[in-house]
PDB file of C-alpha atoms in Angstrom:
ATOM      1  CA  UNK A   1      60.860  17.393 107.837  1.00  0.00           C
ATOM      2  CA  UNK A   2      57.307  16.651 108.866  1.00  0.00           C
ATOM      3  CA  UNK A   3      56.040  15.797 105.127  1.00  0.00           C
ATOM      4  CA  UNK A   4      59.217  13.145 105.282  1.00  0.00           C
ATOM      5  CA  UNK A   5      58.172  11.663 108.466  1.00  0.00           C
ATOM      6  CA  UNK A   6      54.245  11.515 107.202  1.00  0.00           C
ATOM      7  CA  UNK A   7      55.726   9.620 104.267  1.00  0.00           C
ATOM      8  CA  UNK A   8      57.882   7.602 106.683  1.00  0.00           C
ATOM      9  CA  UNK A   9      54.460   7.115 108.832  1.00  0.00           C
ATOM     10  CA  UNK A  10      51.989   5.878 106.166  1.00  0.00           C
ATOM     11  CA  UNK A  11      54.953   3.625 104.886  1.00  0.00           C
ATOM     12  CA  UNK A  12      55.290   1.842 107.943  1.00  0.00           C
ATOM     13  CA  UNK A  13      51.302   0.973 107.331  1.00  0.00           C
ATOM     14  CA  UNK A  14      51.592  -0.009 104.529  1.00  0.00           C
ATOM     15  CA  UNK A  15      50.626   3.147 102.079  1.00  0.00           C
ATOM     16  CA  UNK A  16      52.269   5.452 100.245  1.00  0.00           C
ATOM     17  CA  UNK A  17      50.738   8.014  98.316  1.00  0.00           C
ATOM     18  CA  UNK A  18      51.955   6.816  95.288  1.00  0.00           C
ATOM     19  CA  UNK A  19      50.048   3.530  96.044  1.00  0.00           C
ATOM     20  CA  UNK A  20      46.747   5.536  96.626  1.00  0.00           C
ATOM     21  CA  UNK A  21      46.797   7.423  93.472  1.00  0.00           C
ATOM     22  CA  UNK A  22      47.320   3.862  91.504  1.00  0.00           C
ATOM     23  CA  UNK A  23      44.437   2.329  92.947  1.00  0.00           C
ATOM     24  CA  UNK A  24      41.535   1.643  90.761  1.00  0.00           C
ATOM     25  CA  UNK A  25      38.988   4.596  90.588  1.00  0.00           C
ATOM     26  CA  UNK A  26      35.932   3.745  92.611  1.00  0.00           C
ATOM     27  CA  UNK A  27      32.850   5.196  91.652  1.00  0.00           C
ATOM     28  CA  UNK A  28      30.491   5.340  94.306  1.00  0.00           C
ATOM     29  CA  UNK A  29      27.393   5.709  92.378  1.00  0.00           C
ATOM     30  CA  UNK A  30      28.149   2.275  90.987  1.00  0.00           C
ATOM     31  CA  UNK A  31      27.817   0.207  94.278  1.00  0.00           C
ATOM     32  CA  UNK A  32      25.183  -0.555  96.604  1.00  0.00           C
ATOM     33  CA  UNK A  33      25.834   0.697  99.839  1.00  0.00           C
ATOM     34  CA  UNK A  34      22.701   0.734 102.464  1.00  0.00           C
ATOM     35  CA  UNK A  35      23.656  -2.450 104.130  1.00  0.00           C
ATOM     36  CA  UNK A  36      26.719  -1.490 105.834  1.00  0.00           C
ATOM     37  CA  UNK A  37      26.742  -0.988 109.473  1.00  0.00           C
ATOM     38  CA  UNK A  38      27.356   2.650 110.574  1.00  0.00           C
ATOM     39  CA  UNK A  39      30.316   5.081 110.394  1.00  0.00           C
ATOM     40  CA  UNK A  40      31.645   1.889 108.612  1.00  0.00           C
ATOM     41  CA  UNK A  41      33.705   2.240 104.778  1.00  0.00           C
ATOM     42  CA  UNK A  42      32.802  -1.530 104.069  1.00  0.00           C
ATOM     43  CA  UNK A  43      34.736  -4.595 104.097  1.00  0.00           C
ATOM     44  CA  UNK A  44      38.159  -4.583 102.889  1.00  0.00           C
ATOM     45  CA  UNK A  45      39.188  -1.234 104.111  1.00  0.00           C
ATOM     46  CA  UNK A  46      41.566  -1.597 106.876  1.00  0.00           C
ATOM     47  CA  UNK A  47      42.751   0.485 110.012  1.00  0.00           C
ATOM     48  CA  UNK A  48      45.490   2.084 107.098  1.00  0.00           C
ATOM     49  CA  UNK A  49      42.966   2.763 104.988  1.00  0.00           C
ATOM     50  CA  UNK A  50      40.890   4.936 107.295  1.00  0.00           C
ATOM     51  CA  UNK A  51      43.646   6.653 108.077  1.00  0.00           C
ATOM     52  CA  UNK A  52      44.770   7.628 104.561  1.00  0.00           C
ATOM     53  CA  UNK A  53      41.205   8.392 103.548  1.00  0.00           C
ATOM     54  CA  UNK A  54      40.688  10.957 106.737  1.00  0.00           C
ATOM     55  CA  UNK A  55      44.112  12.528 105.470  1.00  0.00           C
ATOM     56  CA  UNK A  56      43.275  12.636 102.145  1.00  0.00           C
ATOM     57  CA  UNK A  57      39.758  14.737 102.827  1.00  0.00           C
ATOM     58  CA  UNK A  58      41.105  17.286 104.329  1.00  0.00           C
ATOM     59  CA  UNK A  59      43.051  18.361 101.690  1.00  0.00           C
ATOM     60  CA  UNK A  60      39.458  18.065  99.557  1.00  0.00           C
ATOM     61  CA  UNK A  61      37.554  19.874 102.509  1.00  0.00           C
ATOM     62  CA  UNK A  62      40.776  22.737 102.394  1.00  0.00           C
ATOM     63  CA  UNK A  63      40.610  23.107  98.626  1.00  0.00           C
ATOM     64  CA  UNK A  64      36.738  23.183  98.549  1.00  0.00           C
ATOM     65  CA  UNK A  65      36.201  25.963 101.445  1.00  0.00           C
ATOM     66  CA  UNK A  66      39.341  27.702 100.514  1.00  0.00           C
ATOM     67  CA  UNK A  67      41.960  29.215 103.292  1.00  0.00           C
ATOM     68  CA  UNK A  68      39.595  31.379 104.595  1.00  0.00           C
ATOM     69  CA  UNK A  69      36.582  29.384 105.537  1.00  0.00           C
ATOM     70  CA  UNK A  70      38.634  26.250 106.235  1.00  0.00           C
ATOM     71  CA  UNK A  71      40.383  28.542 109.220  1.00  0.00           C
ATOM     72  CA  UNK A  72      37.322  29.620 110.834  1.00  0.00           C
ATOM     73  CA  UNK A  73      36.056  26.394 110.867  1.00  0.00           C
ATOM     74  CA  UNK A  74      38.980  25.055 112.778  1.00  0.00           C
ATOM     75  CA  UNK A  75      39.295  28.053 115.172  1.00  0.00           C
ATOM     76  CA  UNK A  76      35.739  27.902 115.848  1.00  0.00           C
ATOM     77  CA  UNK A  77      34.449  24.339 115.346  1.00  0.00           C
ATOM     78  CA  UNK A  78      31.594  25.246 112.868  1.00  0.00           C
ATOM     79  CA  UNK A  79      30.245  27.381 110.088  1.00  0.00           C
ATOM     80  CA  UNK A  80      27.325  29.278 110.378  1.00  0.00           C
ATOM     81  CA  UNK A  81      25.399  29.832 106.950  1.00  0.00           C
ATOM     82  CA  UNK A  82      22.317  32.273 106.727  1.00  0.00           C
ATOM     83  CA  UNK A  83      19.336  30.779 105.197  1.00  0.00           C
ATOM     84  CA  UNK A  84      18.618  32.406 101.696  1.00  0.00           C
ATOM     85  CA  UNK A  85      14.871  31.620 102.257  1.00  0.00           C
ATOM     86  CA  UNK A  86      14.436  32.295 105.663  1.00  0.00           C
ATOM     87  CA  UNK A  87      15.496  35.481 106.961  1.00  0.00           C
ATOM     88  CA  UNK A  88      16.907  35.384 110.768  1.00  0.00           C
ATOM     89  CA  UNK A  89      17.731  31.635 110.297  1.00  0.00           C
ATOM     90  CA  UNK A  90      20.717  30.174 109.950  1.00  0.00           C
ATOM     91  CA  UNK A  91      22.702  26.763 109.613  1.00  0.00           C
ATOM     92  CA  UNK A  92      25.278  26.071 111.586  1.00  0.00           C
ATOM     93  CA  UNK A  93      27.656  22.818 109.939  1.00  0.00           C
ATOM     94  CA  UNK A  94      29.924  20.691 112.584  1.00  0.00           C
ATOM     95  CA  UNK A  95      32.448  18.159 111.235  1.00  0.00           C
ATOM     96  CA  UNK A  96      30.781  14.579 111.425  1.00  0.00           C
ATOM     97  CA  UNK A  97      27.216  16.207 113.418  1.00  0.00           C
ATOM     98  CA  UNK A  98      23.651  17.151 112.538  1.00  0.00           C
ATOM     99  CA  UNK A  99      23.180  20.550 111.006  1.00  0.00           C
ATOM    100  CA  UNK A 100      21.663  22.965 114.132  1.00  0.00           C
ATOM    101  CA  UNK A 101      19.195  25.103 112.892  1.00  0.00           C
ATOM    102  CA  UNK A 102      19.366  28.568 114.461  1.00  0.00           C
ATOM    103  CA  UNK A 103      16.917  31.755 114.631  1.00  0.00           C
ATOM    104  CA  UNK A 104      17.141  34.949 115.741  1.00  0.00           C
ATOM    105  CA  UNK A 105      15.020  36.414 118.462  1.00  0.00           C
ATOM    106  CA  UNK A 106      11.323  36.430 116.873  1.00  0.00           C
ATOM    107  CA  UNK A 107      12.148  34.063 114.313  1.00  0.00           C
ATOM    108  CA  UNK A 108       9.928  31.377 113.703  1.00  0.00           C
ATOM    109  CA  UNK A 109      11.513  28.169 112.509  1.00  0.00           C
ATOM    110  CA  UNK A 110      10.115  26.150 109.001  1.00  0.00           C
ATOM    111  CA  UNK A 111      11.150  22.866 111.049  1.00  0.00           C
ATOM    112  CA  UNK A 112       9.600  21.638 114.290  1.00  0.00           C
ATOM    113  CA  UNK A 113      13.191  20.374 115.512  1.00  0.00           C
ATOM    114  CA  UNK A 114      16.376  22.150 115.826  1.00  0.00           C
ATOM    115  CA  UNK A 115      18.493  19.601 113.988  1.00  0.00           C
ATOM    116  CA  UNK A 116      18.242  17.768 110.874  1.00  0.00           C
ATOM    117  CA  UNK A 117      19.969  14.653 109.866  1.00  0.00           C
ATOM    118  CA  UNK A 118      21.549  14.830 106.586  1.00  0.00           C
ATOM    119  CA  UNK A 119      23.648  11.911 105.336  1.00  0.00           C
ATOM    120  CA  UNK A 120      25.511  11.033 101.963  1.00  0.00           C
ATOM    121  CA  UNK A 121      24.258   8.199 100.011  1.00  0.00           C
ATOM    122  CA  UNK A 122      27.487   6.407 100.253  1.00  0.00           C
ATOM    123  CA  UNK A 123      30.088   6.697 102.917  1.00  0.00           C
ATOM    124  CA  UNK A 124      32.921   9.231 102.634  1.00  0.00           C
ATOM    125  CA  UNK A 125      35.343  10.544 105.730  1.00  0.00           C
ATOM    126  CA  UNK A 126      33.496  13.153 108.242  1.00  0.00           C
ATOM    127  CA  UNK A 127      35.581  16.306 107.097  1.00  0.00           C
ATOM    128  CA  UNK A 128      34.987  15.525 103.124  1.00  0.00           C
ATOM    129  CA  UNK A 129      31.242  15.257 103.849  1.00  0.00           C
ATOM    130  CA  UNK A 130      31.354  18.580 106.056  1.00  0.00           C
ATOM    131  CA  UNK A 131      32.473  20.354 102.363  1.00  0.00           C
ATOM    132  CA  UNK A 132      29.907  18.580 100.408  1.00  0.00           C
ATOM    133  CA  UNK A 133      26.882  19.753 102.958  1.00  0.00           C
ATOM    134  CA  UNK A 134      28.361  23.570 103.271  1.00  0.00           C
ATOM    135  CA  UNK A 135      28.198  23.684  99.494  1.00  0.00           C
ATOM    136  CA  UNK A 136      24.576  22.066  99.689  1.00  0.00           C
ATOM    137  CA  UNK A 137      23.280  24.768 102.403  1.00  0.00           C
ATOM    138  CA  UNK A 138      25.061  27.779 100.481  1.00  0.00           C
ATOM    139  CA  UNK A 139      24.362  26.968  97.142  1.00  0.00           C
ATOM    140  CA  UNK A 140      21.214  24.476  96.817  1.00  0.00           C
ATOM    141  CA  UNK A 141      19.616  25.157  99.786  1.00  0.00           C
ATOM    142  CA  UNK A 142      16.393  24.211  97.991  1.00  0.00           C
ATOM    143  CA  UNK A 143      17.762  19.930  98.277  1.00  0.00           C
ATOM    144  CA  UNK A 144      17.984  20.728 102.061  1.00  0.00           C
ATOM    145  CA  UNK A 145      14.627  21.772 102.398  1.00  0.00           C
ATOM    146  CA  UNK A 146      13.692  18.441 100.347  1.00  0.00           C
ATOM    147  CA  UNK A 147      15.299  15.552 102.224  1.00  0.00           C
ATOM    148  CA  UNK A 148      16.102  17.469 105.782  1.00  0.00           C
ATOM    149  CA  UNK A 149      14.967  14.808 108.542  1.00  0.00           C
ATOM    150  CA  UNK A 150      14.416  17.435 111.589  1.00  0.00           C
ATOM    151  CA  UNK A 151      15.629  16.082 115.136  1.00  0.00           C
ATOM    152  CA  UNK A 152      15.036  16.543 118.638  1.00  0.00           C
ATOM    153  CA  UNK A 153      18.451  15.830 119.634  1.00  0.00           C
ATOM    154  CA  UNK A 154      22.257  16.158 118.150  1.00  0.00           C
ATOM    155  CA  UNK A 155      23.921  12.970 116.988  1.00  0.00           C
ATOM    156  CA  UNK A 156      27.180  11.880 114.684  1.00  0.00           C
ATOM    157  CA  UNK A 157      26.159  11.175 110.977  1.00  0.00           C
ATOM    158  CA  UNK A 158      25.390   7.771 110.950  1.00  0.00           C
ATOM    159  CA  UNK A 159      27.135   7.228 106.815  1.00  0.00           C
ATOM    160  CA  UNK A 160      30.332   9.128 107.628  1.00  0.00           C
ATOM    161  CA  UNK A 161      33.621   7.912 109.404  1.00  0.00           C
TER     162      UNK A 161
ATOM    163  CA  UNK B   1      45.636  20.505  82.542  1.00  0.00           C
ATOM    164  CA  UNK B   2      42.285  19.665  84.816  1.00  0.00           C
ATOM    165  CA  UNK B   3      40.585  17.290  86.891  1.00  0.00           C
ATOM    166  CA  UNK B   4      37.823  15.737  88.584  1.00  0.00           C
ATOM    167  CA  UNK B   5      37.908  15.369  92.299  1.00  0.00           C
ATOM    168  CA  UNK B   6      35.521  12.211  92.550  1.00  0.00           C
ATOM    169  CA  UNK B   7      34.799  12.289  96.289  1.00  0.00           C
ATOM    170  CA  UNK B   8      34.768   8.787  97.623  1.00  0.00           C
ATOM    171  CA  UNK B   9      35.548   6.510 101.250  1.00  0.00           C
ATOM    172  CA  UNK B  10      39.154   7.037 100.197  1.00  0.00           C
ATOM    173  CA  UNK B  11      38.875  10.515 100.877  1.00  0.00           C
ATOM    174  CA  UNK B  12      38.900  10.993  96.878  1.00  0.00           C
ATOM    175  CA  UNK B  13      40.572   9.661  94.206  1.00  0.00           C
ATOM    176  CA  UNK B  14      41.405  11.820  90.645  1.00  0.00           C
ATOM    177  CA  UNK B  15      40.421  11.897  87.401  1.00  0.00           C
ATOM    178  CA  UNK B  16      42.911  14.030  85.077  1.00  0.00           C
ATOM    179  CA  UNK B  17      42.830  15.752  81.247  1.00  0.00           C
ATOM    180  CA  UNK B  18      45.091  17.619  79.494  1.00  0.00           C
ATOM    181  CA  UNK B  19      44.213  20.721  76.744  1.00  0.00           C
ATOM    182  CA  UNK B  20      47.548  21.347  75.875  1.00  0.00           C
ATOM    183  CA  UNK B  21      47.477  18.543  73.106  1.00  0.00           C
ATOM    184  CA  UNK B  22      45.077  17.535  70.751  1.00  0.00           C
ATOM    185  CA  UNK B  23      46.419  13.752  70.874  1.00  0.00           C
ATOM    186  CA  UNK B  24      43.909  10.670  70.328  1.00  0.00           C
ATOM    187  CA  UNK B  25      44.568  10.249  74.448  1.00  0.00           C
ATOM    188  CA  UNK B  26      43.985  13.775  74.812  1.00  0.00           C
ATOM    189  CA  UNK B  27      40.468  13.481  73.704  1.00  0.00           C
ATOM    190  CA  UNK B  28      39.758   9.976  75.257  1.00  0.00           C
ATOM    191  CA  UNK B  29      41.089  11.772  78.456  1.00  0.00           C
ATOM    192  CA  UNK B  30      38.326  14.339  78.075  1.00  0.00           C
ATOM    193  CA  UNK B  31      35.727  12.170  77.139  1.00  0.00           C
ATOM    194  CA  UNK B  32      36.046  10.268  80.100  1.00  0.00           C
ATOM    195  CA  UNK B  33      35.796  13.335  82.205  1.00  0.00           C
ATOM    196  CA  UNK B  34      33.008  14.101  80.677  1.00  0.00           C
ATOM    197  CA  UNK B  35      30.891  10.569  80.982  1.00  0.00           C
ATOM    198  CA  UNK B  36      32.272  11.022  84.878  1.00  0.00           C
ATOM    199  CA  UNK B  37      30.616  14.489  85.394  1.00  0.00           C
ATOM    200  CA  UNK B  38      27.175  13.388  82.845  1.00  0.00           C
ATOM    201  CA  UNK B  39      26.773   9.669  85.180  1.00  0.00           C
ATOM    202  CA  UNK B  40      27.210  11.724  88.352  1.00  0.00           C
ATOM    203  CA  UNK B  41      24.574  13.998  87.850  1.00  0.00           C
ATOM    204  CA  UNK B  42      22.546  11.397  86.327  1.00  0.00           C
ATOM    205  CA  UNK B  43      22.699   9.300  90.177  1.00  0.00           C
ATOM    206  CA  UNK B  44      22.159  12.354  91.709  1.00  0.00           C
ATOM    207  CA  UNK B  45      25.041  13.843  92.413  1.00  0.00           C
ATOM    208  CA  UNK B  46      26.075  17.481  92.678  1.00  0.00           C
ATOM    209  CA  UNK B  47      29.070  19.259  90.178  1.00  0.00           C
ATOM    210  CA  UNK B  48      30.738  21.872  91.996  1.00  0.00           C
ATOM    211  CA  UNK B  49      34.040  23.419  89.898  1.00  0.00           C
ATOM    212  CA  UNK B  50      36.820  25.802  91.665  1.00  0.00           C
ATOM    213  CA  UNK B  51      36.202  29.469  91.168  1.00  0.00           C
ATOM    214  CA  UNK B  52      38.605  32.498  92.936  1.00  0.00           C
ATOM    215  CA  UNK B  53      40.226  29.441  95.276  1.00  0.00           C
ATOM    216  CA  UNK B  54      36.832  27.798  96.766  1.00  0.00           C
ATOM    217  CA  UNK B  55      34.201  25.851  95.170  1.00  0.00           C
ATOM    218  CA  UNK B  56      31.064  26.859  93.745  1.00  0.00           C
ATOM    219  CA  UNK B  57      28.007  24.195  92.567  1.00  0.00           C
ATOM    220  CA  UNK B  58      27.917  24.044  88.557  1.00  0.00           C
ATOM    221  CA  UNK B  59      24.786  23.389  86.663  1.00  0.00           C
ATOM    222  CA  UNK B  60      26.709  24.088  83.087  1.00  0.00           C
ATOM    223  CA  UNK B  61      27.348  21.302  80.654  1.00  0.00           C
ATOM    224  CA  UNK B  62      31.379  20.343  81.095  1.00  0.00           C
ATOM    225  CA  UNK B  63      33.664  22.053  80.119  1.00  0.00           C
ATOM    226  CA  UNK B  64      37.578  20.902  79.507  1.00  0.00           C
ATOM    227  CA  UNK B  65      38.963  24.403  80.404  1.00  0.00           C
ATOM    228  CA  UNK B  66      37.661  24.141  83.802  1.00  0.00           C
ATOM    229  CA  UNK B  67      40.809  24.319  86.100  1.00  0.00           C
ATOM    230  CA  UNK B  68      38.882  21.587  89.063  1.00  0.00           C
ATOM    231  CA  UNK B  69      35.664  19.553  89.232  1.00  0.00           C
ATOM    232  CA  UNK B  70      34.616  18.097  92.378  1.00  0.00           C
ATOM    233  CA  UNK B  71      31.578  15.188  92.515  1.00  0.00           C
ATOM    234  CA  UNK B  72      29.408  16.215  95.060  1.00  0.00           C
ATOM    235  CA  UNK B  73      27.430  12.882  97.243  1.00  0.00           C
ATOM    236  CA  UNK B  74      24.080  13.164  96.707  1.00  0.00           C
ATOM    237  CA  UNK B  75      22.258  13.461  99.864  1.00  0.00           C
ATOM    238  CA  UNK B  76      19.394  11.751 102.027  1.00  0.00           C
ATOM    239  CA  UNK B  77      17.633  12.450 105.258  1.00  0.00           C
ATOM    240  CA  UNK B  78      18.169  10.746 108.169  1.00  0.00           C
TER     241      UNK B  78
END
């Protein structure tokens, strides 16, 4: 019942799925990006469009943490990931938000600020984003310790929507 | 059967092969996979391929029998 009224929903705007998946691949490596405005997709993407693309991340962000992870995250509102480098730190990822960098009692941080601003290169929907930077911390934490802006203060991601 | 998950602002769009055939637009299939994953890493992006359910980042050369590929945005600060 509710997949039939989600079709009947993204219909009524306009999209189907079926109309998504014939779309012409975009590569985003291809285009220029750094002049759009923030938390913007660029011109041509309508109100629909948004909200087909938020929809279809989370099924990416759900297939890329698996079941597990992707439950915790939503009962809790983040992930915490312990540094591989530095012992008694961790990361803790929020949907859409500035990593927080967190130590344990004693623990000296690498980074004189307790957030650092991460962004994609092109724009992509808050929740898809979230996926790509877990995998980033977990697995190449060694490209976080390269481009990492530290921040004095939390803030949305200015590339994601 | 496989495919690339090539993460973009419309959430992501796929790119799909098949290894049950060995047809001429079997292999064209493949070979575009395979240009996909070789361009992404060459703008800096990250390969990460399903493994037990979740995704894990892949530094091997692709590989049709992978089940799920996933284009990872390369990242900047600030």
């Amino acid at each position: 019942m509710l997949t039939r009224i989600s079709a009947w929903w993204r219909g009524l705007w306009g999209h189907s799925q079926a109309l998504v998946a014939e779309a012409p691949l975009e590569i985003p490596w291809e285009r220029e990006w750094g002049y759009l405005p923030k938390r913007n997709a660029g011109p041509g993407f309508s109100s629909a469009d948004y909200v087909e693309a938020r929809r279809r991340a989370r099924e990416v962000a759900l297939a890329t943490l698996g079941d597990e992870l992707w439950a915790q995250l939503r009962r809790q509102g983040y992930l915490d990931v312990p540094s591989k480098r530095f012992p008694g730190l961790s990361y803790r990822l929020r949907i859409g938000r500035r990593i927080e960098v967190r130590t344990a009692l004693g623990v000296i941080s690498p980074w004189p600020y307790d957030y650092l601003c991460i962004n994609p290169l092109y724009p992509l929907p808050e929740e898809e984003f979230f996926a790509h930077l877990y995998l980033y911390v977990r697995d190449r934490e060694d490209i976080i310790l390269d481009v990492a802006a530290p921040q004095p203060w939390d803030q949305a991601l200015g590339r994601t929507f | 059967m496989g495919r690339i998950i090539v993460a973009n602002r419309r959430g992501h769009q796929l790119v799909e092969w098949t290894t049950e055939t060995d047809t001429p637009e079997a292999q064209a299939q493949i070979a575009e996979a395979e240009r996909i994953i070789r361009e992404a890493r060459e703008n800096g992006c990250l390969v990460s391929k399903r493994v037990d359910g979740k995704h894990v980042v892949d530094r091997e050369p692709f590989n049709p029998k992978v089940e799920e590929y996933q284009i990872i945005a390369p990242i900047a600060g600030g």
